[in-house]
Amino acid sequence: MQNKINKGWYLLFTAPLFIIFLTVVVIPFVIGIYYSFFKWDGIAANPKVFVGFDNFIKLFGDTRFLESTWKTTLFTILAVISVNIVGLVFALLVTSKLRTSNAARTMVFMPYLIGGLILGYIWQFIFLDVFTLIGEVTGLENVFFNWLIDMDFALYALVFVFTWQMAGYIMIIYIAGIHSIPNDVMEASMIDGASWWQRLKNITFPLLMPAFTISLFLTLSSAFKIYDVNLSLTGGGPANSTEMFAMNIYNEIFGYGNYGYGQAKAIIFFLIVAAITLTQVYITKKREVEL
Amino acid sequence: MKFQKRTWSSLFIIALLLLLSACSGSDEGSTGKENNGDSDEASTQKITIFQSKVEISDQLEALAKEYTTETGVEVEVWGTTGDDYFEQLQIRLNSDQGPSIFSLQNVTEAEKMKSYVADLSSEEYAKDIAPGMELKVDDQIVGVPYGVEGFGLVYNKDLVKPEDVADYKSFVSTLEKLKAEDITGLGLSKEAYFLIGHISNYPFSLQSDHYEFIDNLTSGDVTMAKTKEFQEFGKFMEAIKANTPSPLDVTYDKEVGDFAAGKSAMIHQGNWAYGMLADFDVDFEVGMLPFPLNGTDKLAVGVGNNWAVNGKKDEAETKAAKDFLNWMFTSETGHRYIVEEFGFVPALTTIEANDLDPLSQDVLNASNSGQTIPWAQNYYPANIVPNDFAPKAEEFFLSKDMTGEEFIENLDDAWKNAVK
């Protein structure tokens, strides 16, 4: 009896959410799949031509798209590594007996509260004016120049800014993970004479695995889907060298007006993101240990 | 048990219904209001304007206010950042929230929006549009030009004389001379149209029939790399790259700002840049010179933007929109705004233009004396400039050793990609 009533309440409260999810996620998604089989320029009054799987086949010969896939992969790998390392280091720092740890926490977390678009414009200014100024003053013009107009460095600039934005957020997750490690285990190891590194390697890291799972998942998926920072920082340039997945799709749909083809790209994009993140969660989940 | 199940499922359905009816209820409310407005009288009619020229947003809003006080028709002007205007327009039209008046840049865009644009051929002012300047689709006038515009080398009369940039040789030696004096010879900026869009016009415009040339280019019968004008253009671009700082670091604001501060002697811009120059209070005389490709002495003059009316709106709104345009093109206030506030060189023969700024005056002089070449860019494939030309131009300016010849070959590739 009680059980039934609970179920009813569940239904009642999930209904609105369910409807919203249905109308803004599921239905557009299904329509999107439908469009991906058509050649259409996106204007309601113009005809849609059914082309079957042609859009998907065309993808494999599209060098700009393949280039963008490669750049996105490279970006994601670099971003995931740097965000997690920086986040973890910060987390270890602010959980140690640092006097300014609370202020440090707040400051590191701050960039996450700034929207990606604004962040991109701020950093555009930093790269353009501050970097070139530092370069001129110190004479290190090989490192400090406007990264955004170099085809290789523009991608690193993107990684840099993304790390700056995400690291604080990831740090919070690691902090929570570190706090949840029971003190008695730590104390026992200290009494046994374990060094700082041994404690880190044999106790902290294994017990942090759930936090790793979440952090890797978050960084992987958000790095793969990056758009706002990409748009405001580099705009895909110079010469399309930092055109990430999402931007490539946007440009295909709105720049070239190929709605159907762009949709096909979006579907592939979805499959890739889903496959990678699910695999990652599966692997790291297996490594999690329970006390 | 059974009873419970039914209660809960019915409760669930009631919740659903409530939610749905709440949504549709508010919808009805708003449409109801609109209908009232329509049947009432024209005074509560509302029209919306969405246009891509950011420079005139404030002035257009002021004009809209004057119209409202004069006729009672409410005019709402939507903002745009300019860059993604056409995409925004498309999205809004697709979701049935399109504006009543919008702007179209050229015939390629008009063709795309064919099902939306209203026929303006029978409007009072249609016959006054300067010959050849109207926007036509299927022999119907669907767009009225904002004004005619021209671009070329905007130059500082203290630093450059017209004979300094009369042909390739003098152009290059002028750039070199200015470089030695630590002055930027010719400023470009990183926005797609200012980087390559406008400047790429010249080799096209100098063809005897640029429409035919572009059609041939699209069908693959000719290539840019094998056309004389383009080879020359490549040499010009090489000279610009060699003698001026990279434009990829420069925004439009900085480009004009540097010019106003005397740090650059020339910029490749159009008469629209004067608005900003006026803000800077420049203390030297400025003028506009033709870009001397093949030694030409003609300015590139054309129509950058056209007013179009959304014919898919209900009749009352379409009519109100047409009335607004009619008022703008026939009333004194409208004329004053077009010339003085917007700073346009009028494209309607009935509008008199006195006291034009020096750049617009140069454009008007060129246009009156027929010393003009057309804007071939109006016939480019849609969006080719930001999509395909700009990345190639960025590549060109980034790599030290890419020659002008290679650059033109890249533009050929870009063209192929855009029309495939």
mmCIF file of N, CA and C in Angstrom, chain B residues 6-72:
data_model
loop_
_atom_site.group_PDB
_atom_site.id
_atom_site.type_symbol
_atom_site.label_atom_id
_atom_site.label_comp_id
_atom_site.label_asym_id
_atom_site.label_seq_id
_atom_site.Cartn_x
_atom_site.Cartn_y
_atom_site.Cartn_z
ATOM 1 N N ARG B 6 -6.015 3.241 -10.013
ATOM 2 C CA ARG B 6 -6.754 4.119 -10.914
ATOM 3 C C ARG B 6 -6.666 5.571 -10.454
ATOM 4 N N THR B 7 -6.775 5.777 -9.135
ATOM 5 C CA THR B 7 -6.696 7.151 -8.639
ATOM 6 C C THR B 7 -5.401 7.802 -9.079
ATOM 7 N N TRP B 8 -4.334 7.033 -8.888
ATOM 8 C CA TRP B 8 -3.045 7.661 -9.171
ATOM 9 C C TRP B 8 -2.843 7.921 -10.647
ATOM 10 N N SER B 9 -3.269 6.952 -11.427
ATOM 11 C CA SER B 9 -3.066 7.203 -12.863
ATOM 12 C C SER B 9 -3.931 8.362 -13.328
ATOM 13 N N SER B 10 -5.143 8.464 -12.764
ATOM 14 C CA SER B 10 -5.975 9.596 -13.182
ATOM 15 C C SER B 10 -5.377 10.910 -12.681
ATOM 16 N N LEU B 11 -4.829 10.863 -11.456
ATOM 17 C CA LEU B 11 -4.157 12.063 -10.945
ATOM 18 C C LEU B 11 -3.032 12.494 -11.892
ATOM 19 N N PHE B 12 -2.301 11.503 -12.347
ATOM 20 C CA PHE B 12 -1.193 11.747 -13.251
ATOM 21 C C PHE B 12 -1.685 12.431 -14.528
ATOM 22 N N ILE B 13 -2.776 11.879 -15.037
ATOM 23 C CA ILE B 13 -3.312 12.452 -16.271
ATOM 24 C C ILE B 13 -3.815 13.871 -16.043
ATOM 25 N N ILE B 14 -4.452 14.065 -14.862
ATOM 26 C CA ILE B 14 -4.928 15.414 -14.556
ATOM 27 C C ILE B 14 -3.762 16.402 -14.519
ATOM 28 N N ALA B 15 -2.680 15.936 -13.894
ATOM 29 C CA ALA B 15 -1.496 16.793 -13.829
ATOM 30 C C ALA B 15 -1.023 17.157 -15.217
ATOM 31 N N LEU B 16 -0.983 16.140 -16.080
ATOM 32 C CA LEU B 16 -0.562 16.374 -17.455
ATOM 33 C C LEU B 16 -1.458 17.400 -18.130
ATOM 34 N N LEU B 17 -2.756 17.161 -17.981
ATOM 35 C CA LEU B 17 -3.722 18.038 -18.639
ATOM 36 C C LEU B 17 -3.577 19.465 -18.148
ATOM 37 N N LEU B 18 -3.434 19.587 -16.812
ATOM 38 C CA LEU B 18 -3.276 20.922 -16.238
ATOM 39 C C LEU B 18 -2.094 21.639 -16.874
ATOM 40 N N LEU B 19 -1.010 20.878 -16.953
ATOM 41 C CA LEU B 19 0.207 21.476 -17.481
ATOM 42 C C LEU B 19 0.015 21.919 -18.927
ATOM 43 N N LEU B 20 -0.572 21.006 -19.698
ATOM 44 C CA LEU B 20 -0.769 21.308 -21.114
ATOM 45 C C LEU B 20 -1.709 22.483 -21.308
ATOM 46 N N SER B 21 -2.823 22.437 -20.533
ATOM 47 C CA SER B 21 -3.796 23.515 -20.715
ATOM 48 C C SER B 21 -3.199 24.837 -20.262
ATOM 49 N N ALA B 22 -2.339 24.769 -19.245
ATOM 50 C CA ALA B 22 -1.700 26.004 -18.804
ATOM 51 C C ALA B 22 -0.893 26.610 -19.940
ATOM 52 N N CYS B 23 -0.180 25.737 -20.652
ATOM 53 C CA CYS B 23 0.625 26.220 -21.772
ATOM 54 C C CYS B 23 -0.246 26.824 -22.862
ATOM 55 N N SER B 24 -1.223 26.012 -23.307
ATOM 56 C CA SER B 24 -2.027 26.476 -24.430
ATOM 57 C C SER B 24 -2.856 27.683 -24.010
ATOM 58 N N GLY B 25 -3.244 27.706 -22.719
ATOM 59 C CA GLY B 25 -4.035 28.817 -22.235
ATOM 60 C C GLY B 25 -3.333 30.141 -22.459
ATOM 61 N N SER B 26 -2.072 30.171 -22.065
ATOM 62 C CA SER B 26 -1.358 31.443 -22.205
ATOM 63 C C SER B 26 -1.202 31.797 -23.681
ATOM 64 N N ASP B 27 -1.037 30.764 -24.490
ATOM 65 C CA ASP B 27 -0.932 31.014 -25.928
ATOM 66 C C ASP B 27 -2.167 31.719 -26.454
ATOM 67 N N GLU B 28 -3.315 31.127 -26.083
ATOM 68 C CA GLU B 28 -4.567 31.707 -26.547
ATOM 69 C C GLU B 28 -4.666 33.165 -26.134
ATOM 70 N N GLY B 29 -4.256 33.387 -24.873
ATOM 71 C CA GLY B 29 -4.331 34.748 -24.361
ATOM 72 C C GLY B 29 -3.614 35.730 -25.278
ATOM 73 N N SER B 30 -2.394 35.357 -25.654
ATOM 74 C CA SER B 30 -1.614 36.318 -26.419
ATOM 75 C C SER B 30 -2.166 36.497 -27.831
ATOM 76 N N THR B 31 -2.562 35.369 -28.444
ATOM 77 C CA THR B 31 -3.099 35.529 -29.802
ATOM 78 C C THR B 31 -4.391 36.330 -29.754
ATOM 79 N N GLY B 32 -5.170 36.088 -28.673
ATOM 80 C CA GLY B 32 -6.416 36.823 -28.534
ATOM 81 C C GLY B 32 -6.157 38.328 -28.545
ATOM 82 N N LYS B 33 -5.135 38.690 -27.799
ATOM 83 C CA LYS B 33 -4.818 40.108 -27.718
ATOM 84 C C LYS B 33 -4.469 40.665 -29.109
ATOM 85 N N GLU B 34 -3.639 39.875 -29.803
ATOM 86 C CA GLU B 34 -3.202 40.327 -31.114
ATOM 87 C C GLU B 34 -4.398 40.559 -32.049
ATOM 88 N N ASN B 35 -5.303 39.579 -32.003
ATOM 89 C CA ASN B 35 -6.469 39.697 -32.875
ATOM 90 C C ASN B 35 -7.239 40.975 -32.576
ATOM 91 N N ASN B 36 -7.411 41.235 -31.280
ATOM 92 C CA ASN B 36 -8.090 42.464 -30.911
ATOM 93 C C ASN B 36 -7.418 43.645 -31.573
ATOM 94 N N GLY B 37 -6.087 43.622 -31.466
ATOM 95 C CA GLY B 37 -5.331 44.740 -32.006
ATOM 96 C C GLY B 37 -5.625 44.929 -33.485
ATOM 97 N N ASP B 38 -5.625 43.809 -34.214
ATOM 98 C CA ASP B 38 -5.834 43.908 -35.652
ATOM 99 C C ASP B 38 -7.188 44.503 -35.991
ATOM 100 N N SER B 39 -8.205 44.000 -35.294
ATOM 101 C CA SER B 39 -9.543 44.432 -35.673
ATOM 102 C C SER B 39 -9.826 45.859 -35.189
ATOM 103 N N ASP B 40 -9.136 46.260 -34.147
ATOM 104 C CA ASP B 40 -9.375 47.595 -33.605
ATOM 105 C C ASP B 40 -9.194 48.664 -34.679
ATOM 106 N N GLU B 41 -7.955 49.012 -34.887
ATOM 107 C CA GLU B 41 -7.615 49.908 -35.991
ATOM 108 C C GLU B 41 -6.103 49.917 -36.124
ATOM 109 N N ALA B 42 -5.618 50.627 -37.111
ATOM 110 C CA ALA B 42 -4.194 50.557 -37.411
ATOM 111 C C ALA B 42 -3.328 51.065 -36.265
ATOM 112 N N SER B 43 -3.897 51.870 -35.393
ATOM 113 C CA SER B 43 -3.079 52.528 -34.389
ATOM 114 C C SER B 43 -2.435 51.537 -33.426
ATOM 115 N N THR B 44 -2.998 50.346 -33.258
ATOM 116 C CA THR B 44 -2.363 49.381 -32.372
ATOM 117 C C THR B 44 -1.565 48.349 -33.153
ATOM 118 N N GLN B 45 -1.496 48.524 -34.462
ATOM 119 C CA GLN B 45 -0.688 47.628 -35.283
ATOM 120 C C GLN B 45 0.776 47.752 -34.893
ATOM 121 N N LYS B 46 1.446 46.637 -34.888
ATOM 122 C CA LYS B 46 2.856 46.680 -34.506
ATOM 123 C C LYS B 46 3.690 46.043 -35.604
ATOM 124 N N ILE B 47 4.785 46.662 -35.959
ATOM 125 C CA ILE B 47 5.672 46.016 -36.907
ATOM 126 C C ILE B 47 7.064 45.889 -36.297
ATOM 127 N N THR B 48 7.791 44.930 -36.799
ATOM 128 C CA THR B 48 9.123 44.703 -36.266
ATOM 129 C C THR B 48 10.146 44.797 -37.393
ATOM 130 N N ILE B 49 11.306 45.319 -37.059
ATOM 131 C CA ILE B 49 12.369 45.456 -38.051
ATOM 132 C C ILE B 49 13.587 44.699 -37.563
ATOM 133 N N PHE B 50 14.162 43.904 -38.430
ATOM 134 C CA PHE B 50 15.381 43.187 -38.104
ATOM 135 C C PHE B 50 16.337 43.414 -39.256
ATOM 136 N N GLN B 51 17.451 44.056 -38.978
ATOM 137 C CA GLN B 51 18.347 44.370 -40.083
ATOM 138 C C GLN B 51 19.788 44.237 -39.645
ATOM 139 N N SER B 52 20.677 44.140 -40.604
ATOM 140 C CA SER B 52 22.031 43.706 -40.273
ATOM 141 C C SER B 52 23.038 44.826 -40.100
ATOM 142 N N LYS B 53 22.653 46.061 -40.373
ATOM 143 C CA LYS B 53 23.653 47.117 -40.301
ATOM 144 C C LYS B 53 23.705 47.705 -38.894
ATOM 145 N N VAL B 54 24.691 47.255 -38.126
ATOM 146 C CA VAL B 54 24.768 47.658 -36.723
ATOM 147 C C VAL B 54 24.975 49.163 -36.583
ATOM 148 N N GLU B 55 25.672 49.750 -37.548
ATOM 149 C CA GLU B 55 26.026 51.163 -37.454
ATOM 150 C C GLU B 55 24.814 52.067 -37.325
ATOM 151 N N ILE B 56 23.679 51.637 -37.861
ATOM 152 C CA ILE B 56 22.538 52.554 -37.849
ATOM 153 C C ILE B 56 21.466 52.160 -36.835
ATOM 154 N N SER B 57 21.763 51.192 -35.962
ATOM 155 C CA SER B 57 20.729 50.710 -35.034
ATOM 156 C C SER B 57 20.101 51.834 -34.220
ATOM 157 N N ASP B 58 20.957 52.651 -33.607
ATOM 158 C CA ASP B 58 20.425 53.711 -32.743
ATOM 159 C C ASP B 58 19.568 54.691 -33.536
ATOM 160 N N GLN B 59 20.092 55.077 -34.687
ATOM 161 C CA GLN B 59 19.382 56.057 -35.501
ATOM 162 C C GLN B 59 18.056 55.499 -36.007
ATOM 163 N N LEU B 60 18.079 54.196 -36.335
ATOM 164 C CA LEU B 60 16.854 53.573 -36.822
ATOM 165 C C LEU B 60 15.807 53.544 -35.722
ATOM 166 N N GLU B 61 16.258 53.307 -34.504
ATOM 167 C CA GLU B 61 15.314 53.309 -33.391
ATOM 168 C C GLU B 61 14.703 54.699 -33.208
ATOM 169 N N ALA B 62 15.526 55.720 -33.371
ATOM 170 C CA ALA B 62 15.014 57.085 -33.264
ATOM 171 C C ALA B 62 13.974 57.354 -34.357
ATOM 172 N N LEU B 63 14.281 56.865 -35.562
ATOM 173 C CA LEU B 63 13.343 57.035 -36.672
ATOM 174 C C LEU B 63 12.038 56.307 -36.366
ATOM 175 N N ALA B 64 12.150 55.122 -35.803
ATOM 176 C CA ALA B 64 10.967 54.337 -35.458
ATOM 177 C C ALA B 64 10.101 55.101 -34.459
ATOM 178 N N LYS B 65 10.769 55.747 -33.500
ATOM 179 C CA LYS B 65 10.019 56.513 -32.504
ATOM 180 C C LYS B 65 9.263 57.652 -33.166
ATOM 181 N N GLU B 66 9.937 58.335 -34.088
ATOM 182 C CA GLU B 66 9.272 59.453 -34.772
ATOM 183 C C GLU B 66 8.051 58.971 -35.541
ATOM 184 N N TYR B 67 8.214 57.785 -36.135
ATOM 185 C CA TYR B 67 7.089 57.232 -36.897
ATOM 186 C C TYR B 67 5.929 56.922 -35.960
ATOM 187 N N THR B 68 6.274 56.378 -34.793
ATOM 188 C CA THR B 68 5.230 56.040 -33.838
ATOM 189 C C THR B 68 4.493 57.290 -33.372
ATOM 190 N N THR B 69 5.229 58.357 -33.072
ATOM 191 C CA THR B 69 4.544 59.574 -32.623
ATOM 192 C C THR B 69 3.713 60.169 -33.750
ATOM 193 N N GLU B 70 4.152 59.988 -34.979
ATOM 194 C CA GLU B 70 3.420 60.584 -36.093
ATOM 195 C C GLU B 70 2.167 59.785 -36.457
ATOM 196 N N THR B 71 2.274 58.454 -36.445
ATOM 197 C CA THR B 71 1.163 57.638 -36.935
ATOM 198 C C THR B 71 0.555 56.735 -35.878
ATOM 199 N N GLY B 72 1.237 56.530 -34.773
ATOM 200 C CA GLY B 72 0.701 55.643 -33.742
ATOM 201 C C GLY B 72 1.033 54.179 -33.960
#
